[in-house]
Amino acid sequence: MIGPQNNSFRSARDLSGFWRVAFEKEGTRPDWEKGIAESEAFHVAVPGSWNEQLAEAGYMNFCGAGWYQTDVFLPEPAKGNELVLRFGSADYYAEAWLDGVSVGRSSAPMLPFECAIPKELANGRTARLVVRVDAQLRSDEATQGITSATYAEEGRPKDEYLPAVRFDFFPYGGLNRPVLLLQRPAGGITGWRAVSDLAGVTLSVDAGCAGHIRATLSDGITSTEREAKLDAGKAEMRLDPASPRLWSPEDPHLYRLSLELLSPDGTVLDMCEQRIGLRSFKVEGTTLFFNGAPIVLKGFGKHEESPLHGRAVNMPQLVKDFHLLKWIGANSVRTSHYPYSEEFLDLADEFGILVIDEVFSINLDFRLVDEAVLANHKRAVGELISRDANRTCVIAWSLANEPGYLAEREYRQSSEPYWQNLFAHARTLDPTRPMCHANVGYAGNDDPAFAHSDFLGINRYHGWYTIPGRLDAAVDALDKDFDAIAAQGKPIVVLEFGADAMAGQHASYDQLFTEEYQQDFISAYWKAIENHPSVAGGHVWNFADFRTAQHGRRVVHNLKGVFTRTREPKMAAWMLRRLWSTAE
Ligand code: BDP
């Protein structure tokens, strides 16, 4: 999928602003396709989750459907052009109408979708845009939906969260990423795949017409140009700059890749561009290699969320977070547990942060997995790869987080064909990047998904949920896990380890929830990570404190952040900076 472009052939108009929203009452389905009921509507910022914005009106925990509305001027497109609405995401499902006419629906949750605007509506006037956003996940999704009754039905009433979720973060609803009005040539450039290595870029471009593709790779100092004829809508070429300058966390040098579509007589019909770096990432034996040299991944699992905005893109916070990642000396992040915004990836490319890009699939319960779940999981993987495959920062795909979390027998008995099918599908879509998943201890050190992974991602909480408060015993248990998993002969990356700490809580002895315990926990784990020959990195859980759904075991937030939710460092953050940072 092509990201937003602005040039003489394409434009992207941001429809951010104050929209109106009205909410569906349970069991009803209003006919608001032409316009919502003004008497029931609230002002709402887009992008923005409705929850905290409208908490006082009673919608903090609302996980039903909200109907959004705004008025959009639809210019008459230039000859040969089309108008398209592009939603960065709608959490979790959406359908859109213009003046009462349905123009399209979302596909995989938390990923962009486009709605082509019919010609008769794009005639130089203002139309009413209505979007129904449904925050209730379906039970056959790659992250399975759940209701409050399900916990008791599954025999685990103590796990009940409000709102009901299968995961440990708040299920914010709404239009959480920008909504854009695109104008672009119909049948122009329809997509491309740019695979970079240490010498240059291998490029394959698709277009909806005959002609040529001219590609230029430039960085203001050098410029390399190639042209190739479109053959059945595809052109392939290789761009090798004379003295390639690599992209890395230390020097995130980006080139500008510009594509032009030329008609057979040489007229330029369309243009697109992206930023791209030259780099390589490979798994060999039990080592990860970045640009040909062994690398230890140092970083975090994060979340996309902040006070008031909820899950919505928060640009100042993004800038702050990337500066904090550099400040602490991290080189990588996993997009736990869903695809992050394109704005996040823009900055990861610019700052040189390596990204393990995770699909939205959390705690898959294999008692309930069927063909529909697998089909939706494959679709989600496909759309993630389609959006992010051209990103320099993305070094690997994570296809799931903690499947088999409930230790259900079915996971170990019958999940093997599922992983075989899912990983094979992902590899046909991207044969170039390593793949993994994040294993939970309950799924075993011989998790069936490991056989299909290139490196073995594990989440471990010895010293917290088990063996609480006893770090020596916890690290022994961790080492035993390492030894057992290392038998598979692949690199291990600890994708989660961490302890909650209430900022300002202290003790002179090992006490859960203190800043000292969090610091000692992370530093003991890090020592074990560094010392084991098969372990190639660690991601602390979590970068910052984050809001969860309500449960007795959470004090509003999961407090495993090394930064508070408002980004003040805890003691663990200073410790990690000393450990990881090469800065003075
Ligand atoms: C892991 C999950 C993560 C949780 C974390 C925790 O992958 O989403 O937030 O545990 O409990 O199991 O803090």
mmCIF file of C-alpha atoms in Angstrom, residues 202-448:
data_model
loop_
_atom_site.group_PDB
_atom_site.id
_atom_site.type_symbol
_atom_site.label_atom_id
_atom_site.label_comp_id
_atom_site.label_asym_id
_atom_site.label_seq_id
_atom_site.Cartn_x
_atom_site.Cartn_y
_atom_site.Cartn_z
ATOM 1 C CA THR A 202 16.479 -3.989 -5.772
ATOM 2 C CA LEU A 203 13.257 -2.490 -6.987
ATOM 3 C CA SER A 204 10.070 -3.894 -8.426
ATOM 4 C CA VAL A 205 7.328 -1.420 -9.401
ATOM 5 C CA ASP A 206 3.697 -2.072 -10.384
ATOM 6 C CA ALA A 207 1.659 0.292 -12.508
ATOM 7 C CA GLY A 208 -1.779 0.234 -14.083
ATOM 8 C CA CYS A 209 -0.664 1.199 -17.594
ATOM 9 C CA ALA A 210 2.041 0.685 -20.222
ATOM 10 C CA GLY A 211 5.257 2.714 -20.339
ATOM 11 C CA HIS A 212 8.454 3.034 -18.330
ATOM 12 C CA ILE A 213 9.516 3.516 -14.742
ATOM 13 C CA ARG A 214 12.366 5.890 -13.998
ATOM 14 C CA ALA A 215 13.834 5.464 -10.515
ATOM 15 C CA THR A 216 16.303 7.782 -8.813
ATOM 16 C CA LEU A 217 18.177 7.120 -5.587
ATOM 17 C CA SER A 218 19.716 10.304 -4.240
ATOM 18 C CA ASP A 219 20.996 11.775 -1.020
ATOM 19 C CA GLY A 220 21.815 15.299 -2.064
ATOM 20 C CA ILE A 221 25.430 14.306 -2.797
ATOM 21 C CA THR A 222 25.088 11.412 -5.224
ATOM 22 C CA SER A 223 22.261 10.390 -7.464
ATOM 23 C CA THR A 224 21.776 7.072 -9.264
ATOM 24 C CA GLU A 225 19.157 6.777 -11.981
ATOM 25 C CA ARG A 226 17.731 3.738 -13.816
ATOM 26 C CA GLU A 227 14.894 3.233 -16.230
ATOM 27 C CA ALA A 228 13.003 0.024 -17.038
ATOM 28 C CA LYS A 229 10.124 -0.816 -19.339
ATOM 29 C CA LEU A 230 6.849 -1.955 -17.782
ATOM 30 C CA ASP A 231 6.156 -5.509 -18.814
ATOM 31 C CA ALA A 232 2.620 -6.680 -17.966
ATOM 32 C CA GLY A 233 2.425 -3.810 -15.462
ATOM 33 C CA LYS A 234 5.758 -4.583 -13.742
ATOM 34 C CA ALA A 235 9.219 -3.036 -14.013
ATOM 35 C CA GLU A 236 12.312 -4.341 -12.226
ATOM 36 C CA MET A 237 15.675 -2.738 -11.694
ATOM 37 C CA ARG A 238 18.670 -2.412 -9.459
ATOM 38 C CA LEU A 239 20.110 0.851 -8.129
ATOM 39 C CA ASP A 240 23.684 0.793 -6.832
ATOM 40 C CA PRO A 241 25.132 4.128 -5.687
ATOM 41 C CA ALA A 242 28.856 4.490 -6.462
ATOM 42 C CA SER A 243 29.974 4.710 -2.812
ATOM 43 C CA PRO A 244 27.057 3.512 -0.733
ATOM 44 C CA ARG A 245 26.622 5.046 2.715
ATOM 45 C CA LEU A 246 24.873 2.598 5.048
ATOM 46 C CA TRP A 247 21.930 3.140 7.388
ATOM 47 C CA SER A 248 22.497 2.164 11.028
ATOM 48 C CA PRO A 249 21.457 3.185 14.549
ATOM 49 C CA GLU A 250 24.710 5.225 14.740
ATOM 50 C CA ASP A 251 24.257 6.838 11.327
ATOM 51 C CA PRO A 252 20.667 6.574 10.057
ATOM 52 C CA HIS A 253 21.533 7.830 6.606
ATOM 53 C CA LEU A 254 18.523 7.831 4.292
ATOM 54 C CA TYR A 255 18.367 8.168 0.533
ATOM 55 C CA ARG A 256 15.360 9.485 -1.321
ATOM 56 C CA LEU A 257 13.954 6.932 -3.755
ATOM 57 C CA SER A 258 11.870 8.725 -6.423
ATOM 58 C CA LEU A 259 9.746 6.854 -8.932
ATOM 59 C CA GLU A 260 8.319 8.324 -12.099
ATOM 60 C CA LEU A 261 5.852 6.631 -14.407
ATOM 61 C CA LEU A 262 6.481 7.622 -18.037
ATOM 62 C CA SER A 263 4.098 7.051 -20.914
ATOM 63 C CA PRO A 264 5.519 5.329 -24.045
ATOM 64 C CA ASP A 265 6.145 8.822 -25.496
ATOM 65 C CA GLY A 266 8.057 9.934 -22.401
ATOM 66 C CA THR A 267 5.417 12.094 -20.681
ATOM 67 C CA VAL A 268 5.503 11.867 -16.874
ATOM 68 C CA LEU A 269 2.158 10.460 -15.689
ATOM 69 C CA ASP A 270 2.744 9.829 -11.993
ATOM 70 C CA MET A 271 5.354 10.194 -9.245
ATOM 71 C CA CYS A 272 5.936 8.673 -5.821
ATOM 72 C CA GLU A 273 8.790 8.702 -3.362
ATOM 73 C CA GLN A 274 9.995 7.230 -0.111
ATOM 74 C CA ARG A 275 12.996 7.486 2.196
ATOM 75 C CA ILE A 276 15.183 4.396 2.221
ATOM 76 C CA GLY A 277 18.420 3.264 3.824
ATOM 77 C CA LEU A 278 20.949 0.639 2.819
ATOM 78 C CA ARG A 279 21.324 -2.076 5.414
ATOM 79 C CA SER A 280 21.187 -5.799 6.038
ATOM 80 C CA PHE A 281 19.822 -7.928 8.865
ATOM 81 C CA LYS A 282 20.410 -11.679 8.986
ATOM 82 C CA VAL A 283 20.284 -14.640 11.308
ATOM 83 C CA GLU A 284 23.230 -17.050 11.235
ATOM 84 C CA GLY A 285 23.634 -19.792 13.799
ATOM 85 C CA THR A 286 22.769 -18.249 17.154
ATOM 86 C CA THR A 287 23.803 -14.737 16.139
ATOM 87 C CA LEU A 288 21.980 -11.768 14.645
ATOM 88 C CA PHE A 289 23.982 -9.809 12.092
ATOM 89 C CA PHE A 290 23.300 -6.180 11.249
ATOM 90 C CA ASN A 291 25.252 -4.757 8.307
ATOM 91 C CA GLY A 292 27.485 -7.810 8.467
ATOM 92 C CA ALA A 293 28.467 -7.473 12.143
ATOM 93 C CA PRO A 294 26.971 -9.237 15.179
ATOM 94 C CA ILE A 295 24.385 -7.101 16.978
ATOM 95 C CA VAL A 296 22.774 -7.347 20.398
ATOM 96 C CA LEU A 297 19.228 -5.985 20.355
ATOM 97 C CA LYS A 298 18.742 -3.516 23.224
ATOM 98 C CA GLY A 299 15.401 -1.902 23.607
ATOM 99 C CA PHE A 300 11.797 -2.101 24.616
ATOM 100 C CA GLY A 301 8.307 -3.299 24.043
ATOM 101 C CA LYS A 302 6.154 -0.179 23.869
ATOM 102 C CA HIS A 303 2.554 0.852 23.484
ATOM 103 C CA GLU A 304 0.971 3.571 21.415
ATOM 104 C CA GLU A 305 -1.019 5.461 23.989
ATOM 105 C CA SER A 306 -0.991 8.602 26.065
ATOM 106 C CA PRO A 307 -3.173 10.550 28.461
ATOM 107 C CA LEU A 308 -6.261 12.083 26.770
ATOM 108 C CA HIS A 309 -5.239 11.030 23.249
ATOM 109 C CA GLY A 310 -5.700 7.367 24.117
ATOM 110 C CA ARG A 311 -4.295 5.276 21.274
ATOM 111 C CA ALA A 312 -4.319 8.211 18.855
ATOM 112 C CA VAL A 313 -1.174 9.453 17.169
ATOM 113 C CA ASN A 314 0.468 11.943 19.535
ATOM 114 C CA MET A 315 3.167 13.676 17.509
ATOM 115 C CA PRO A 316 4.969 15.547 20.326
ATOM 116 C CA GLN A 317 5.110 12.351 22.352
ATOM 117 C CA LEU A 318 6.536 10.461 19.372
ATOM 118 C CA VAL A 319 9.369 12.966 19.058
ATOM 119 C CA LYS A 320 10.009 12.786 22.799
ATOM 120 C CA ASP A 321 10.005 8.964 22.764
ATOM 121 C CA PHE A 322 12.597 8.732 20.013
ATOM 122 C CA HIS A 323 14.833 11.172 21.861
ATOM 123 C CA LEU A 324 14.407 9.080 25.012
ATOM 124 C CA LEU A 325 15.253 5.889 23.100
ATOM 125 C CA LYS A 326 18.481 7.534 21.958
ATOM 126 C CA TRP A 327 19.139 9.007 25.420
ATOM 127 C CA ILE A 328 18.923 5.582 27.029
ATOM 128 C CA GLY A 329 21.035 3.906 24.341
ATOM 129 C CA ALA A 330 18.366 1.585 22.903
ATOM 130 C CA ASN A 331 18.738 0.337 19.344
ATOM 131 C CA SER A 332 15.414 -1.434 18.818
ATOM 132 C CA VAL A 333 11.710 -1.655 19.616
ATOM 133 C CA ARG A 334 8.962 -4.220 19.126
ATOM 134 C CA THR A 335 5.609 -2.757 18.106
ATOM 135 C CA SER A 336 3.906 -4.713 20.878
ATOM 136 C CA HIS A 337 1.162 -5.755 20.253
ATOM 137 C CA TYR A 338 -0.126 -4.290 16.999
ATOM 138 C CA PRO A 339 1.081 -2.331 13.986
ATOM 139 C CA TYR A 340 2.033 1.187 15.060
ATOM 140 C CA SER A 341 1.253 4.322 13.104
ATOM 141 C CA GLU A 342 3.098 5.231 9.921
ATOM 142 C CA GLU A 343 4.267 8.359 11.777
ATOM 143 C CA PHE A 344 6.041 6.079 14.286
ATOM 144 C CA LEU A 345 7.812 4.257 11.444
ATOM 145 C CA ASP A 346 8.788 7.568 9.820
ATOM 146 C CA LEU A 347 10.694 8.520 12.961
ATOM 147 C CA ALA A 348 12.165 5.033 13.445
ATOM 148 C CA ASP A 349 13.635 5.359 9.938
ATOM 149 C CA GLU A 350 14.960 8.836 10.717
ATOM 150 C CA PHE A 351 16.379 8.009 14.171
ATOM 151 C CA GLY A 352 17.849 4.630 13.243
ATOM 152 C CA ILE A 353 15.742 2.497 15.560
ATOM 153 C CA LEU A 354 15.358 -1.133 14.439
ATOM 154 C CA VAL A 355 11.773 -2.349 14.565
ATOM 155 C CA ILE A 356 10.349 -5.816 15.111
ATOM 156 C CA ASP A 357 6.966 -5.211 13.510
ATOM 157 C CA GLU A 358 4.186 -7.150 15.235
ATOM 158 C CA VAL A 359 0.822 -8.125 13.831
ATOM 159 C CA PHE A 360 -2.250 -7.630 16.048
ATOM 160 C CA SER A 361 -2.583 -11.135 17.495
ATOM 161 C CA ILE A 362 -2.553 -11.513 21.258
ATOM 162 C CA ASN A 363 -3.117 -14.552 23.490
ATOM 163 C CA LEU A 364 -4.682 -16.722 20.789
ATOM 164 C CA ASP A 365 -6.827 -19.321 22.561
ATOM 165 C CA PHE A 366 -6.466 -22.526 20.564
ATOM 166 C CA ARG A 367 -9.663 -24.028 21.972
ATOM 167 C CA LEU A 368 -11.430 -21.472 19.821
ATOM 168 C CA VAL A 369 -9.151 -21.255 16.815
ATOM 169 C CA ASP A 370 -10.791 -22.254 13.550
ATOM 170 C CA GLU A 371 -10.296 -21.596 9.841
ATOM 171 C CA ALA A 372 -11.818 -18.142 10.106
ATOM 172 C CA VAL A 373 -9.248 -17.100 12.725
ATOM 173 C CA LEU A 374 -6.395 -18.385 10.556
ATOM 174 C CA ALA A 375 -7.809 -16.599 7.495
ATOM 175 C CA ASN A 376 -8.082 -13.326 9.434
ATOM 176 C CA HIS A 377 -4.600 -13.780 10.880
ATOM 177 C CA LYS A 378 -3.182 -14.311 7.392
ATOM 178 C CA ARG A 379 -5.034 -11.270 6.114
ATOM 179 C CA ALA A 380 -3.644 -9.169 8.984
ATOM 180 C CA VAL A 381 -0.095 -10.381 8.240
ATOM 181 C CA GLY A 382 -0.592 -9.649 4.534
ATOM 182 C CA GLU A 383 -1.817 -6.116 5.133
ATOM 183 C CA LEU A 384 0.961 -5.411 7.629
ATOM 184 C CA ILE A 385 3.606 -6.544 5.161
ATOM 185 C CA SER A 386 1.933 -4.600 2.371
ATOM 186 C CA ARG A 387 2.076 -1.401 4.462
ATOM 187 C CA ASP A 388 5.546 -1.796 5.971
ATOM 188 C CA ALA A 389 7.716 -3.959 3.688
ATOM 189 C CA ASN A 390 9.501 -0.909 2.233
ATOM 190 C CA ARG A 391 10.523 0.379 5.654
ATOM 191 C CA THR A 392 14.236 0.380 6.342
ATOM 192 C CA CYS A 393 13.661 0.295 10.100
ATOM 193 C CA VAL A 394 11.633 -2.941 9.972
ATOM 194 C CA ILE A 395 14.135 -5.769 10.484
ATOM 195 C CA ALA A 396 11.744 -8.609 11.321
ATOM 196 C CA TRP A 397 8.077 -9.592 11.583
ATOM 197 C CA SER A 398 6.500 -10.899 14.768
ATOM 198 C CA LEU A 399 3.446 -12.950 13.874
ATOM 199 C CA ALA A 400 1.856 -13.283 17.324
ATOM 200 C CA ASN A 401 2.220 -12.418 20.993
ATOM 201 C CA GLU A 402 1.837 -15.141 23.597
ATOM 202 C CA PRO A 403 -0.413 -17.675 21.864
ATOM 203 C CA GLY A 404 -1.325 -20.535 24.207
ATOM 204 C CA TYR A 405 -1.323 -18.107 27.127
ATOM 205 C CA LEU A 406 -4.075 -20.040 28.889
ATOM 206 C CA ALA A 407 -1.901 -23.183 28.821
ATOM 207 C CA GLU A 408 -4.743 -24.908 26.955
ATOM 208 C CA ARG A 409 -3.859 -28.463 25.884
ATOM 209 C CA GLU A 410 -4.984 -27.697 22.335
ATOM 210 C CA TYR A 411 -2.076 -25.302 21.870
ATOM 211 C CA ARG A 412 0.537 -27.993 22.151
ATOM 212 C CA GLN A 413 -1.594 -30.633 20.450
ATOM 213 C CA SER A 414 -2.916 -28.848 17.414
ATOM 214 C CA SER A 415 -1.250 -25.492 16.758
ATOM 215 C CA GLU A 416 1.612 -26.860 14.615
ATOM 216 C CA PRO A 417 -0.271 -26.810 11.251
ATOM 217 C CA TYR A 418 -1.527 -23.326 12.097
ATOM 218 C CA TRP A 419 2.025 -21.970 12.449
ATOM 219 C CA GLN A 420 3.223 -23.887 9.445
ATOM 220 C CA ASN A 421 0.488 -22.281 7.353
ATOM 221 C CA LEU A 422 0.865 -18.760 8.799
ATOM 222 C CA PHE A 423 4.671 -18.544 8.596
ATOM 223 C CA ALA A 424 4.706 -20.026 5.076
ATOM 224 C CA HIS A 425 2.163 -17.409 3.996
ATOM 225 C CA ALA A 426 4.240 -14.603 5.514
ATOM 226 C CA ARG A 427 7.409 -15.885 3.831
ATOM 227 C CA THR A 428 5.815 -15.843 0.395
ATOM 228 C CA LEU A 429 4.908 -12.186 1.015
ATOM 229 C CA ASP A 430 8.355 -11.268 2.327
ATOM 230 C CA PRO A 431 11.139 -13.780 1.715
ATOM 231 C CA THR A 432 13.764 -11.264 2.906
ATOM 232 C CA ARG A 433 13.049 -10.675 6.581
ATOM 233 C CA PRO A 434 13.420 -13.005 9.582
ATOM 234 C CA MET A 435 10.207 -13.956 11.406
ATOM 235 C CA CYS A 436 9.449 -14.679 15.051
ATOM 236 C CA HIS A 437 6.688 -14.686 17.619
ATOM 237 C CA ALA A 438 6.688 -13.878 21.341
ATOM 238 C CA ASN A 439 6.485 -17.075 23.383
ATOM 239 C CA VAL A 440 4.859 -17.201 26.821
ATOM 240 C CA GLY A 441 6.256 -19.658 29.380
ATOM 241 C CA TYR A 442 2.906 -21.517 29.583
ATOM 242 C CA ALA A 443 3.296 -22.509 25.935
ATOM 243 C CA GLY A 444 6.511 -24.343 26.786
ATOM 244 C CA ASN A 445 10.184 -23.970 25.985
ATOM 245 C CA ASP A 446 9.494 -26.153 22.949
ATOM 246 C CA ASP A 447 6.621 -23.988 21.712
ATOM 247 C CA PRO A 448 5.306 -25.394 18.392
#
